GROMACS .gro file of C-alpha atoms in nm:
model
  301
    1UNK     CA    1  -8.696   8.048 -10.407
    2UNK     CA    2  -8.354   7.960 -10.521
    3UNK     CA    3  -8.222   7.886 -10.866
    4UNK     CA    4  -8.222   7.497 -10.983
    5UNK     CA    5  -7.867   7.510 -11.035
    6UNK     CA    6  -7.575   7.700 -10.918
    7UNK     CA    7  -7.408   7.783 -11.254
    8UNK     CA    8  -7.689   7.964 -11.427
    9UNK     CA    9  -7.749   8.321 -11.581
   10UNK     CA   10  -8.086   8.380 -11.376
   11UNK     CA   11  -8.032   8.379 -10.967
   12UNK     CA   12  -8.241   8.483 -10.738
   13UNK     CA   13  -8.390   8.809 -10.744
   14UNK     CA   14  -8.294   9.033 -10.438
   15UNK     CA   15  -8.583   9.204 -10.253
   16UNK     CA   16  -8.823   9.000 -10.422
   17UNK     CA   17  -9.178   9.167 -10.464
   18UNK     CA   18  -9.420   8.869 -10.608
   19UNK     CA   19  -9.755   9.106 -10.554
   20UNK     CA   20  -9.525   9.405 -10.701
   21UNK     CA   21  -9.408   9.229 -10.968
   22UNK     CA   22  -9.787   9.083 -11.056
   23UNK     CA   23  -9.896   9.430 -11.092
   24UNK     CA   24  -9.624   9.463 -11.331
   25UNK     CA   25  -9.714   9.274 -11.522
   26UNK     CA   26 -10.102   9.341 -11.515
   27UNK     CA   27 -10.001   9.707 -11.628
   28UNK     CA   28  -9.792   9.576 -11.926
   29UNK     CA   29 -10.091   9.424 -12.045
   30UNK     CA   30 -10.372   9.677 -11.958
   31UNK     CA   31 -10.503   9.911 -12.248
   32UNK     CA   32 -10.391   9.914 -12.631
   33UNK     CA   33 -10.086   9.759 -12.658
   34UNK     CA   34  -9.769   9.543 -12.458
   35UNK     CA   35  -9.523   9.644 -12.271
   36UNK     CA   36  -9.314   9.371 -12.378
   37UNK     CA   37  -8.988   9.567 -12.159
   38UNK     CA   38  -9.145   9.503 -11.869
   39UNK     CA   39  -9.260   9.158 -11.912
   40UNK     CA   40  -8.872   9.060 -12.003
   41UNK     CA   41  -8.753   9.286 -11.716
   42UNK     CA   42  -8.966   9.082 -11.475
   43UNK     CA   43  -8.967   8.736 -11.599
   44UNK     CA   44  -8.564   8.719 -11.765
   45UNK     CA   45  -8.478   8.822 -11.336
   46UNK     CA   46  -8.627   8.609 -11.143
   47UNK     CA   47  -8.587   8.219 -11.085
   48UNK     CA   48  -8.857   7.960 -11.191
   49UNK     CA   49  -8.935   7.920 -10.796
   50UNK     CA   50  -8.963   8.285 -10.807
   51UNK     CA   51  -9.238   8.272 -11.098
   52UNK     CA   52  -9.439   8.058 -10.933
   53UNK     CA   53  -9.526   8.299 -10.649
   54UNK     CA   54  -9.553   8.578 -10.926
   55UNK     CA   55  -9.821   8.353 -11.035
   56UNK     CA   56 -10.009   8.280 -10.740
   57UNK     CA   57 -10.014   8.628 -10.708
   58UNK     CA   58 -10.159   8.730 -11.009
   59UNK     CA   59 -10.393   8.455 -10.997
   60UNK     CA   60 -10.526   8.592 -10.630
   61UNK     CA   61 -10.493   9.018 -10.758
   62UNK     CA   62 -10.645   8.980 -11.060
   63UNK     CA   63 -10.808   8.642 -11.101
   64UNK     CA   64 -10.698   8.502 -11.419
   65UNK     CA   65 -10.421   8.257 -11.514
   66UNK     CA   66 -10.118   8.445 -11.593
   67UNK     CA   67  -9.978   8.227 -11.872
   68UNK     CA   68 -10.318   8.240 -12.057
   69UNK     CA   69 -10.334   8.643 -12.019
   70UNK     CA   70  -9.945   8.631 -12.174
   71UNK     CA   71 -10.054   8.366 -12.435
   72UNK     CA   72 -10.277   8.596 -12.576
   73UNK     CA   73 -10.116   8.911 -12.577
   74UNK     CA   74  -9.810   8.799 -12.708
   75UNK     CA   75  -9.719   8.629 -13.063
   76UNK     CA   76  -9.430   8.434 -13.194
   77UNK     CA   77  -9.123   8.342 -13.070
   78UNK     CA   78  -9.102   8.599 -12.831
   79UNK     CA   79  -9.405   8.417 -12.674
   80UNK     CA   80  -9.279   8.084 -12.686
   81UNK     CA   81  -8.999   8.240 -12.434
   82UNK     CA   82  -9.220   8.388 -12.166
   83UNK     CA   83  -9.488   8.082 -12.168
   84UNK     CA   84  -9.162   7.838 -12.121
   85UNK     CA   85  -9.036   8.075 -11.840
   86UNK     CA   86  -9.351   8.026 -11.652
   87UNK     CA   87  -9.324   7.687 -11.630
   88UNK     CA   88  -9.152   7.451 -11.390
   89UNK     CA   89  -8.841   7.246 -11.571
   90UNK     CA   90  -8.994   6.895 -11.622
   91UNK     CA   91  -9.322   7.084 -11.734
   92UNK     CA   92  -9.142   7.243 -11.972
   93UNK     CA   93  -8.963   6.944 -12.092
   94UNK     CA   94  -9.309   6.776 -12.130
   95UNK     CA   95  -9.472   7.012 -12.291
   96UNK     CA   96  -9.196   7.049 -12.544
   97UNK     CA   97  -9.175   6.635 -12.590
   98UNK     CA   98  -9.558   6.683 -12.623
   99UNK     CA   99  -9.518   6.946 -12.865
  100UNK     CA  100  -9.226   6.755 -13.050
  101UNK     CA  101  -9.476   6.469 -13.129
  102UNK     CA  102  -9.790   6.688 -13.173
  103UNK     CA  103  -9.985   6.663 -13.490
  104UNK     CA  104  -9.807   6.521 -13.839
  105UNK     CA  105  -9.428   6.470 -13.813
  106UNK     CA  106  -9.200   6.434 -13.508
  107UNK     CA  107  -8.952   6.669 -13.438
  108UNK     CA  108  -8.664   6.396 -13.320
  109UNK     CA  109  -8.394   6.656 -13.241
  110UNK     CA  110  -8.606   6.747 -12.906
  111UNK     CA  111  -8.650   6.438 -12.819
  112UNK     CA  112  -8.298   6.370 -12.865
  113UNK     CA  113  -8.202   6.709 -12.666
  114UNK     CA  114  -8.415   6.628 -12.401
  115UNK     CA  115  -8.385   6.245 -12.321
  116UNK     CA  116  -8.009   6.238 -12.351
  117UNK     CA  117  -7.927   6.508 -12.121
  118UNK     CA  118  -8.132   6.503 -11.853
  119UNK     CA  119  -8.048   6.345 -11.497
  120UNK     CA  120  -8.257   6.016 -11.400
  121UNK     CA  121  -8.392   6.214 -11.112
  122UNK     CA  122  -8.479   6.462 -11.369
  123UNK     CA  123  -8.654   6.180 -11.646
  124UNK     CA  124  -8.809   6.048 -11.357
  125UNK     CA  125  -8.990   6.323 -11.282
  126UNK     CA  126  -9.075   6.426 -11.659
  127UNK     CA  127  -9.256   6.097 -11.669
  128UNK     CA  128  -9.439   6.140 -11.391
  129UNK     CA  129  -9.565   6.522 -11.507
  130UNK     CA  130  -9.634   6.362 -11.878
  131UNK     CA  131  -9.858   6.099 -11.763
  132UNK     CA  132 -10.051   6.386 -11.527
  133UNK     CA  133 -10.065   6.641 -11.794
  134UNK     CA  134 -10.147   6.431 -12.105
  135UNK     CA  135 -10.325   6.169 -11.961
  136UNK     CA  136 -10.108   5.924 -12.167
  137UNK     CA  137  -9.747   5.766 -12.058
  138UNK     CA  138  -9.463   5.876 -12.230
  139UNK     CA  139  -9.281   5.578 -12.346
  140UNK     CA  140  -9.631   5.539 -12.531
  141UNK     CA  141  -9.642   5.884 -12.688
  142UNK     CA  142  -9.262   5.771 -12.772
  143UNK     CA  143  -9.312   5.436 -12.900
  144UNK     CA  144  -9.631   5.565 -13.150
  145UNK     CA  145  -9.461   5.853 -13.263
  146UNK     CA  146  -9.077   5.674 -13.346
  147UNK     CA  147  -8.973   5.324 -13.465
  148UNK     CA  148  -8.684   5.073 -13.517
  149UNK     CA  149  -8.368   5.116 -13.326
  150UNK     CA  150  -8.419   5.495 -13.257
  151UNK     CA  151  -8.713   5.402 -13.063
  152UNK     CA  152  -8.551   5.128 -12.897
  153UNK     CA  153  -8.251   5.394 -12.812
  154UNK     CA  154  -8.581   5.660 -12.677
  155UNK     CA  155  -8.737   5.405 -12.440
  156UNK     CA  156  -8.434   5.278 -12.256
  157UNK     CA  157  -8.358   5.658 -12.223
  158UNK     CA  158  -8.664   5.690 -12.088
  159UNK     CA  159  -8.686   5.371 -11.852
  160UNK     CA  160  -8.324   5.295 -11.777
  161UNK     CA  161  -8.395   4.890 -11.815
  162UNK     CA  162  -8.276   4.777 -12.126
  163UNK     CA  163  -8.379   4.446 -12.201
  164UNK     CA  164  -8.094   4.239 -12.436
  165UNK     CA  165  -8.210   4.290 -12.823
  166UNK     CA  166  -8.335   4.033 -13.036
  167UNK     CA  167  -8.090   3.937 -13.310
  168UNK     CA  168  -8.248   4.102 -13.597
  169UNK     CA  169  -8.069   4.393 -13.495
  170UNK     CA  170  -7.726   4.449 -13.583
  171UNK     CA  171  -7.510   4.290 -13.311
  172UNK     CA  172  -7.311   4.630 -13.276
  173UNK     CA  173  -7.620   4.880 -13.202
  174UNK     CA  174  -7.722   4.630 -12.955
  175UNK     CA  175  -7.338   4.661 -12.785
  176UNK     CA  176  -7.346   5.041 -12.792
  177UNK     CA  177  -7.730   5.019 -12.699
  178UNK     CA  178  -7.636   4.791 -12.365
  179UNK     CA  179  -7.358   5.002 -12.318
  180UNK     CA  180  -7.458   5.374 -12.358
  181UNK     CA  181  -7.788   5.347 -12.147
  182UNK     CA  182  -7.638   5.251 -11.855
  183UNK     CA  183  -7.585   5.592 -11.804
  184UNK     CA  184  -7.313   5.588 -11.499
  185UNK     CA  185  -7.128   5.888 -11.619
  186UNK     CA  186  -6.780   5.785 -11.467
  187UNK     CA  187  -6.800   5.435 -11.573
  188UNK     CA  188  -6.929   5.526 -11.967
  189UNK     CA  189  -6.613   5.771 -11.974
  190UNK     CA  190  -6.390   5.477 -11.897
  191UNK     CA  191  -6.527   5.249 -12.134
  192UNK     CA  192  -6.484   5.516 -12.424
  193UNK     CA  193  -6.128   5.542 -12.286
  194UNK     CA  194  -6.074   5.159 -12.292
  195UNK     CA  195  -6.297   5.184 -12.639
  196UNK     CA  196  -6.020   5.484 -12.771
  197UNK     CA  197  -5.709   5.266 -12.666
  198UNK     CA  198  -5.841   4.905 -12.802
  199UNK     CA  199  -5.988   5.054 -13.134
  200UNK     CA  200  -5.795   5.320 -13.207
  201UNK     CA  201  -6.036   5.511 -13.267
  202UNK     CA  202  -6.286   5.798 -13.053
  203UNK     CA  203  -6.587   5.643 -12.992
  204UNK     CA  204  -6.774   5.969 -13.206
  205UNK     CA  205  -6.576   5.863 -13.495
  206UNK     CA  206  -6.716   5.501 -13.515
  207UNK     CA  207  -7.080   5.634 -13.440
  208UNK     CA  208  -7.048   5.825 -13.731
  209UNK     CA  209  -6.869   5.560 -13.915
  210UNK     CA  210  -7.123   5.348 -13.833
  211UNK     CA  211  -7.487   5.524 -13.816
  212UNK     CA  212  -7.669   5.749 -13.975
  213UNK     CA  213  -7.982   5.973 -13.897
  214UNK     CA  214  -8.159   5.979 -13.647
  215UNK     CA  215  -7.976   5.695 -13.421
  216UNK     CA  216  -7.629   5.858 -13.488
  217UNK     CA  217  -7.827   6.122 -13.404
  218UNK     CA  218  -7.878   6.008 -13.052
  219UNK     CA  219  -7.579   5.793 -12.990
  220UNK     CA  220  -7.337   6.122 -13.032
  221UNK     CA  221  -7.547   6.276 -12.832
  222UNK     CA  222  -7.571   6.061 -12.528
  223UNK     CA  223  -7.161   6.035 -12.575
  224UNK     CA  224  -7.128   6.399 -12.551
  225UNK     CA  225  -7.371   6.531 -12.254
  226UNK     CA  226  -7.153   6.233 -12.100
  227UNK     CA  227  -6.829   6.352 -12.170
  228UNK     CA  228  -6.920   6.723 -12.097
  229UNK     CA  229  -7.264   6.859 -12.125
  230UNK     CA  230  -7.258   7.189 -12.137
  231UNK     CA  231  -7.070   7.186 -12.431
  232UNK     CA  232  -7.346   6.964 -12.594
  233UNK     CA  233  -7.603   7.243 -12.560
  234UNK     CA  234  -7.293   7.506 -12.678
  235UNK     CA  235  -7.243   7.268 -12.994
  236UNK     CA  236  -7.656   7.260 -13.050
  237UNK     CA  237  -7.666   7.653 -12.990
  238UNK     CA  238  -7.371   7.705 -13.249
  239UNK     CA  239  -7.553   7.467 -13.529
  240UNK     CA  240  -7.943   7.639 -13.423
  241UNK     CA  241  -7.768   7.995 -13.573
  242UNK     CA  242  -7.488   7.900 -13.776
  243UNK     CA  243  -7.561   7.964 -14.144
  244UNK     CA  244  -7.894   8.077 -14.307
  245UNK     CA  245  -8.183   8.077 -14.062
  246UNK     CA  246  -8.212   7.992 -13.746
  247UNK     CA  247  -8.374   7.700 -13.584
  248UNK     CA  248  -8.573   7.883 -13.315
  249UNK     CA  249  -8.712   7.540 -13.109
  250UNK     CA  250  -8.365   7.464 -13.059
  251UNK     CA  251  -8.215   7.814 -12.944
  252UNK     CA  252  -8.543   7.896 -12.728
  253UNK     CA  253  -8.540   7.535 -12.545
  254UNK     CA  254  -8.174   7.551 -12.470
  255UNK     CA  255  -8.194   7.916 -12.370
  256UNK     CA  256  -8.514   7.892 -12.118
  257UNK     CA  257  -8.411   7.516 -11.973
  258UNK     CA  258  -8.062   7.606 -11.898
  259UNK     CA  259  -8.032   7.973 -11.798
  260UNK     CA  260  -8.049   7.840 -11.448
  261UNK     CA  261  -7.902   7.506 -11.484
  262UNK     CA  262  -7.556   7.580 -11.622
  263UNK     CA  263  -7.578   7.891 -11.874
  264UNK     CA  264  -7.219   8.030 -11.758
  265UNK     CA  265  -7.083   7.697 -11.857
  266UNK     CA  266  -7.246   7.688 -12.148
  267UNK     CA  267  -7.124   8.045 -12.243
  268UNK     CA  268  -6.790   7.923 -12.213
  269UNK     CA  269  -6.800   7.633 -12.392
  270UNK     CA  270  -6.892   7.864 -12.668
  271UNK     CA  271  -6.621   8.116 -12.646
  272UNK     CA  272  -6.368   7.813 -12.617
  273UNK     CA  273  -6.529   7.575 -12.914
  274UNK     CA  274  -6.661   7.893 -13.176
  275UNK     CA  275  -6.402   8.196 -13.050
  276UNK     CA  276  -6.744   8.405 -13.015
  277UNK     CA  277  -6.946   8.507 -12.752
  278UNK     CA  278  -7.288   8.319 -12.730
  279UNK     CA  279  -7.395   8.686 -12.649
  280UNK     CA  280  -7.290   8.793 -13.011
  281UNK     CA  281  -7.435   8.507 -13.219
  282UNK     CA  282  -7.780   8.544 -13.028
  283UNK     CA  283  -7.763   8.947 -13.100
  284UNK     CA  284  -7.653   8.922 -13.496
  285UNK     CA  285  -7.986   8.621 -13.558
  286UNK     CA  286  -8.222   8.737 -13.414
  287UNK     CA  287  -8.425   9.052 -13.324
  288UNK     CA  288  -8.711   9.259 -13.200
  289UNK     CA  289  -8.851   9.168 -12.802
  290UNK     CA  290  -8.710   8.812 -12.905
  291UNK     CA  291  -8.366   8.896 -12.907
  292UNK     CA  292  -8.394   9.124 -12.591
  293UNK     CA  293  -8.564   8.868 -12.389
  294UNK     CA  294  -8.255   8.529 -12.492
  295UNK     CA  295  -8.015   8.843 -12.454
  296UNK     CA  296  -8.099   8.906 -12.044
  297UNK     CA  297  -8.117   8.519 -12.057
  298UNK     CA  298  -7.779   8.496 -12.201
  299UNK     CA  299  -7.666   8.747 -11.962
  300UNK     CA  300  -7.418   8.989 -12.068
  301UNK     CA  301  -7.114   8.949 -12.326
   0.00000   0.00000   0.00000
């Protein structure tokens, strides 16, 4: 039942009651009206291993499918939390690739999140749970839904075999292409150190120099969850909540993949980049059973 990662906000939950915490839930539901406290109390505390069993033990107590009884109780983003809690990690990061390419228009920044900053272990495994879910491979879905370099970029994300480009594309994405997919962390960091000391120049700056959209898009971001991810996801936190709105795909994903990943690193990547608390941003955009629910995620100032 233990956490996925040893730096998160959500451990394990002591004394752990799956058929207790089942009936929990069942009574937040029953009659006119949620409990949406005790939902968050339940599901913000307890580990994604932990989830499952609350599941299984729904499923045998009261013989429906928890997520579906949740789905339609709840509305919004506050929803969008809880149904991504339920699920295990590379579920959720197929479902939200899934959702990302869904219907008209792609939203590229999740499939830029997601690709770039998980393990291979961890793509692996997303592949696998795409194919079984969907019925359809990935790198399809990927390759109908993007195009050009970017999709080039997506695929060897996505496959870790990169084929050397033809030479309609500029000889210099094909470099950083061949380069930046290899994805051995220590030997990429040396290579933008070699890159820094030849060039005289960070290797962000001539992405940006360089690129624009989309593939600068990517590019900086497989750079930085290199160099240091968690303050990737602080840096994609900041710019979900920083002036007017708030992009609520990006703050929900980050919050409910990470919280037991490497949340306390990301937390203080925050403080140290932004000189605020994550805690404090979360609290002053949003509101209602939304903002309690990141909040426990978040875990404390």
């Amino acid at each position: 039942m233990a956490a996925i990662g040893n730096r998160g906000t959500v451990t394990e939950a002591a004394g752990f009651d799956p058929s207790a915490d089942a009936q929990r839930l069942r009574d937040a539901m029953k009659g006119a009206g949620t409990d949406e406290a005790a939902i968050t109390d339940v599901l913000a505390h307890r580990t994604i291993a932990q989830r499952q069993r609350i599941k299984e033990a729904f499923k045998q107590t009261v013989g429906k499918d928890l997520a579906d009884e949740l789905s339609s109780e709840l509305s919004g983003n506050f929803r969008s939390v809880v149904l991504g809690l339920l699920m295990l990690q590379p579920v959720y990061d197929a479902y939200e690739l899934r959702t990302a390419m869904k219907g008209a228009g792609t939203e590229e920044a999740c499939l830029i999140d997601i690709l770039a900053s998980r393990t291979n272990a961890e793509i692996k495994t997303i592949n696998a749970v795409y194919k079984k879910e969907y019925e359809k491979n990935l790198e399809d879905a990927v390759c109908g839904d993007t195009s050009g370099m970017f999709q080039r970029v997506l695929v060897s994300l996505l496959t870790e075999i990169y084929e050397a480009g033809e030479a309609r594309w500029g000889t210099d994405e094909v470099k950083f292409l061949t380069v930046l997919c290899v994805r051995n962390r220590n030997h990429l960091l040396r290579v933008f150190e070699e890159y820094q000391k030849i060039s005289g120049r960070d290797i962000e700056d001539s992405i940006k120099r360089e690129m624009s959209g989309c593939l600068e898009d990517v590019f900086l971001a497989i750079v930085k969850c290199m160099r240091n991810k968690p303050a990737f996801f602080a840096e994609r936190l900041y710019k979900s909540m920083k002036g007017l709105g708030t992009t609520d795909s990006v703050l929900i994903r980050i919050m409910v993949s990470r919280a037991e990943i490497d949340m306390l690193d990301i937390k203080a990547q925050f403080q140290k980049m932004y000189g605020k608390t994550l805690y404090s941003f979360i609290k002053g955009d949003t509101s209602g059973d939304y903002r309690k629910i990141l909040l426990q995620l978040c875990g404390g100032e």
